[in-house]
PDB file of C-alpha atoms in Angstrom:
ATOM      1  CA  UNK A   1       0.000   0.000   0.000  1.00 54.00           C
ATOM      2  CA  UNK A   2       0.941   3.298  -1.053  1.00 64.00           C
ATOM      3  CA  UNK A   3       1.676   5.995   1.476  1.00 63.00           C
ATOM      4  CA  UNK A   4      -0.501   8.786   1.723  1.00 62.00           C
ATOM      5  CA  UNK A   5      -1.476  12.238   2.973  1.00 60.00           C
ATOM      6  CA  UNK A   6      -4.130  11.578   5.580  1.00 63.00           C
ATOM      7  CA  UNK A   7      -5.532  15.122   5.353  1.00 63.00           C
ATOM      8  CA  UNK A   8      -6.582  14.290   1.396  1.00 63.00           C
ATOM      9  CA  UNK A   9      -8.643  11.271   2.474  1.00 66.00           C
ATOM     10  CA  UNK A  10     -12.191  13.701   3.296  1.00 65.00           C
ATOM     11  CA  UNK A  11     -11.289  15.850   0.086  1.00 55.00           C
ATOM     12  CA  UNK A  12     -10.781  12.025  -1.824  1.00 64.00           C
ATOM     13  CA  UNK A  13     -14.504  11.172  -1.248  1.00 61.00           C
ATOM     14  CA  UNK A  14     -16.076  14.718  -1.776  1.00 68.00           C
ATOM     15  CA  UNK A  15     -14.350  14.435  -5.320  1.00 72.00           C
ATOM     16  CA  UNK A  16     -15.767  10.444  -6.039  1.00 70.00           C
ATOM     17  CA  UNK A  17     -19.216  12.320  -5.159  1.00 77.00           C
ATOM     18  CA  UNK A  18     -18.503  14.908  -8.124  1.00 75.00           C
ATOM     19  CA  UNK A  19     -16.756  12.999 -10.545  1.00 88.00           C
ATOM     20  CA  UNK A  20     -16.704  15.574 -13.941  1.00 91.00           C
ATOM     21  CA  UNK A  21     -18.352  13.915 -16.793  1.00 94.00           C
ATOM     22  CA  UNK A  22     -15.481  12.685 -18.048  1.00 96.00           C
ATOM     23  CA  UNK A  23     -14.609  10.707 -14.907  1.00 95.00           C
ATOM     24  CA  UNK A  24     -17.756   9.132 -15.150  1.00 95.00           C
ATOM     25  CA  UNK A  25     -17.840   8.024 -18.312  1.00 97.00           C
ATOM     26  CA  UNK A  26     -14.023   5.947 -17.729  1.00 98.00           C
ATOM     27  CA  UNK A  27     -15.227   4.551 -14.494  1.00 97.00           C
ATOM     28  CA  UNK A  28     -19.314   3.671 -15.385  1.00 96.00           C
ATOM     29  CA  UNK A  29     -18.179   2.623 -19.255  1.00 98.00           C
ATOM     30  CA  UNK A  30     -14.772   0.602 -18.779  1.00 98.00           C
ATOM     31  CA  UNK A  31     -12.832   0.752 -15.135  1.00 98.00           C
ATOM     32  CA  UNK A  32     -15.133  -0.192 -13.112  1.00 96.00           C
ATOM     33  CA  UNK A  33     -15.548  -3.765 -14.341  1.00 96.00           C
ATOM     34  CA  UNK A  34     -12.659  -4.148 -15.467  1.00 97.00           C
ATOM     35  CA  UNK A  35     -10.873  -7.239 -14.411  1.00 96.00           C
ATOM     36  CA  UNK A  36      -8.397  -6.123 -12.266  1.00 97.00           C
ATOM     37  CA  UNK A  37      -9.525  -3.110  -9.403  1.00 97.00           C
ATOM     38  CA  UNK A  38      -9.228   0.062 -10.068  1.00 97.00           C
ATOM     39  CA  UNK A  39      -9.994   2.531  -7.041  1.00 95.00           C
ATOM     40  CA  UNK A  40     -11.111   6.291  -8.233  1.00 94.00           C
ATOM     41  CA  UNK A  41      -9.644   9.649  -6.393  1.00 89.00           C
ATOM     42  CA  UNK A  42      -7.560   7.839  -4.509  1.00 91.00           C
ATOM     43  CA  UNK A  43      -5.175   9.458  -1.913  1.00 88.00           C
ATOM     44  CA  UNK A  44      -1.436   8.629  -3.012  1.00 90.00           C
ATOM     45  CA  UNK A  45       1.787  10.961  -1.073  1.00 85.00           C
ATOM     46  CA  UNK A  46       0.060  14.508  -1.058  1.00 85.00           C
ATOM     47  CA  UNK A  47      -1.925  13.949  -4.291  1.00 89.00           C
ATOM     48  CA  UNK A  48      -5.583  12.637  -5.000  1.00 86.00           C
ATOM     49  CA  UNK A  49      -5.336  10.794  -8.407  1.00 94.00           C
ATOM     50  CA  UNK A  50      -8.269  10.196 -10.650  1.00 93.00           C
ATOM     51  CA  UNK A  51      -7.574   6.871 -11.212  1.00 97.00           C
ATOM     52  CA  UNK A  52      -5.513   4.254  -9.125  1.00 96.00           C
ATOM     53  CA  UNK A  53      -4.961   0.240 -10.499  1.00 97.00           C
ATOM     54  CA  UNK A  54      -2.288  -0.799  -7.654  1.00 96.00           C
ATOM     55  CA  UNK A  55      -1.452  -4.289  -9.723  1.00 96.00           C
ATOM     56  CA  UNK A  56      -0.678  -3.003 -12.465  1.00 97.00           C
ATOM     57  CA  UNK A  57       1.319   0.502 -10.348  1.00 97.00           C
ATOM     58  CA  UNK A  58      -0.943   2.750 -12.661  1.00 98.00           C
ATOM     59  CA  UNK A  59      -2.158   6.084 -11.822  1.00 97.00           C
ATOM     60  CA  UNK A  60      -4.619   7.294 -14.802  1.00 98.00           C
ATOM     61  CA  UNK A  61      -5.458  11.226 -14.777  1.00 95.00           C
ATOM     62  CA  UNK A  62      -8.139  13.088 -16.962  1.00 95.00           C
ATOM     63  CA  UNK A  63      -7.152  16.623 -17.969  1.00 87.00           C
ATOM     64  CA  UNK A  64      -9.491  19.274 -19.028  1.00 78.00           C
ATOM     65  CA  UNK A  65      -8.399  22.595 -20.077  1.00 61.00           C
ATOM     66  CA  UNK A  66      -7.591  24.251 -17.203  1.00 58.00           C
ATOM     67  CA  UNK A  67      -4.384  21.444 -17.268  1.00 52.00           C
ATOM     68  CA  UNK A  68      -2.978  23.186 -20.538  1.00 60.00           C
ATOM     69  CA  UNK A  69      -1.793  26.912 -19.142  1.00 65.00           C
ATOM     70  CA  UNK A  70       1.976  26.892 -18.248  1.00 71.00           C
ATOM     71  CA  UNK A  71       1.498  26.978 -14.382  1.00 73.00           C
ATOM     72  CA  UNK A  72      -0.827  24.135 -13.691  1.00 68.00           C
ATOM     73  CA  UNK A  73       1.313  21.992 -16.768  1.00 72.00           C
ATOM     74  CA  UNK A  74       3.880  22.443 -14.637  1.00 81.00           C
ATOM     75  CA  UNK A  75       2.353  21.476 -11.598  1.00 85.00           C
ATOM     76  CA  UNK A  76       1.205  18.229 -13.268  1.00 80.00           C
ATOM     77  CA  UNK A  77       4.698  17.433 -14.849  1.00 90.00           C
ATOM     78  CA  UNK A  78       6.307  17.849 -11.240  1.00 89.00           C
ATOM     79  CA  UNK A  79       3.360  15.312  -9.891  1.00 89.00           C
ATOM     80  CA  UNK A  80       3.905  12.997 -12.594  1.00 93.00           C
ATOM     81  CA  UNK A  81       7.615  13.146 -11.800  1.00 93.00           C
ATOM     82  CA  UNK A  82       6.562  12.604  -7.976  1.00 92.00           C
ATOM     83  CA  UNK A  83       4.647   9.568  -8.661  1.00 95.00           C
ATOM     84  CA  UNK A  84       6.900   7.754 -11.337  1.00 94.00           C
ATOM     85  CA  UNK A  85       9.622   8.118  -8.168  1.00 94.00           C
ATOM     86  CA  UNK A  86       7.508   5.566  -6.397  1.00 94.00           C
ATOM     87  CA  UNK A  87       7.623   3.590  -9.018  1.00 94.00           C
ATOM     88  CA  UNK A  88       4.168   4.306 -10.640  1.00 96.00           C
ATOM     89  CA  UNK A  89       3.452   4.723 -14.353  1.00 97.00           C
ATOM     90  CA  UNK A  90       0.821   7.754 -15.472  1.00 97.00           C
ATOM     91  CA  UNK A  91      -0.791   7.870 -17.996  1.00 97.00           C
ATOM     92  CA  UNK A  92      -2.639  11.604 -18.651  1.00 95.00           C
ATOM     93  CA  UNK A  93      -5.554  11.950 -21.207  1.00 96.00           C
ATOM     94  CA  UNK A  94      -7.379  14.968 -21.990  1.00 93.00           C
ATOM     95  CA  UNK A  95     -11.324  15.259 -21.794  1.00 95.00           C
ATOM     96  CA  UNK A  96     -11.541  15.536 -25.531  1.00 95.00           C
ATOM     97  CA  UNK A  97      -9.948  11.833 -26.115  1.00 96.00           C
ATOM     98  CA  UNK A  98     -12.805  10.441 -23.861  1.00 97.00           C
ATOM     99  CA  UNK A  99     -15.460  12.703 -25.829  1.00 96.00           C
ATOM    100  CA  UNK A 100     -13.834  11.739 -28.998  1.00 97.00           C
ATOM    101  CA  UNK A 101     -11.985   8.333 -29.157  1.00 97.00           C
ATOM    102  CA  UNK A 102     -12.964   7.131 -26.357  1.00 98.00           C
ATOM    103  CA  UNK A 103     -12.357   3.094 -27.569  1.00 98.00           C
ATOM    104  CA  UNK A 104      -8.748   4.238 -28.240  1.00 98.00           C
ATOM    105  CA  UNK A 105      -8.509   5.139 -25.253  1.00 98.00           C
ATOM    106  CA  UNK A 106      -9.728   2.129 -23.233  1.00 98.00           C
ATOM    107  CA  UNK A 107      -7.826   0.064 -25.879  1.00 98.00           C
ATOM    108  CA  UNK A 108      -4.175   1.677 -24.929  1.00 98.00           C
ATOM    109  CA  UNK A 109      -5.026   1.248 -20.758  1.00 98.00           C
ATOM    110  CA  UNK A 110      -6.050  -1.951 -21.551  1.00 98.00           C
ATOM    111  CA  UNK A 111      -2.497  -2.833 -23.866  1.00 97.00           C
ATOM    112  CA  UNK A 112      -0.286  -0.754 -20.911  1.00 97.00           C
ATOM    113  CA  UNK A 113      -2.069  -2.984 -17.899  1.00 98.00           C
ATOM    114  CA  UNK A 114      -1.786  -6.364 -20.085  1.00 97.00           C
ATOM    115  CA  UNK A 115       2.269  -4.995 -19.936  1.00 97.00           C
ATOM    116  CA  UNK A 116       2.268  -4.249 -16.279  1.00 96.00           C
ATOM    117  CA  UNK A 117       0.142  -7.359 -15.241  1.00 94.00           C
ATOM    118  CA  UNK A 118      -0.398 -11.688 -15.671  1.00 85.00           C
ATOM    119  CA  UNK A 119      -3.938 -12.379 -16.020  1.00 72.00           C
TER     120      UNK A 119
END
């Protein structure tokens, strides 16, 4: 088990209440059932990722636009780098690939977890 911040855990579960559309749509349409557990906003060191598949070590985060000015894409390259240091792998997609190619999507999580994992 991963270390955590306990102080994110209450912050963790507002944010599984309001997943954004996007959220939903991974965990309801694919995650969820897929065959090995995924856990959503899930308190890892001081971050909350969107998505958290501990046999595999993956750490799956949606970005919407506010992820694409140059202070918060740096904030999200320094947690990326924080998270790979623990060993993790992340994988970042933007809202658009879920509205748009969504089956790709699912399709390349599934092909990086089949890499990461024996069925």
């Amino acid at each position: 088990m991963k270390d955590y911040n306990k102080d994110n855990i209450k912050l963790a579960k507002t944010l599984r209440k309001s997943q954004t559309p996007w959220e939903r749509k991974l965990w309801y349409d694919f995650l969820r059932n897929y065959p090995v557990r995924f856990q959503r906003q899930k308190a890892i060191g001081n971050y909350i990722v969107d998505f958290y598949c501990a046999k595999a070590g993956l750490v799956i985060e949606l970005d919407g636009g506010g992820h694409y000015e140059k202070e918060q894409k740096e904030k999200d390259e320094s947690r990326t780098k924080e998270l790979e240091k623990i060993n993790l792998k992340v994988l970042r997609f933007c809202n658009i690939d879920i509205d748009k190619n969504f089956y790709a999507v699912c399709e390349y999580i599934d092909k990086i977890i089949k890499s990461r994992v024996d069925f």
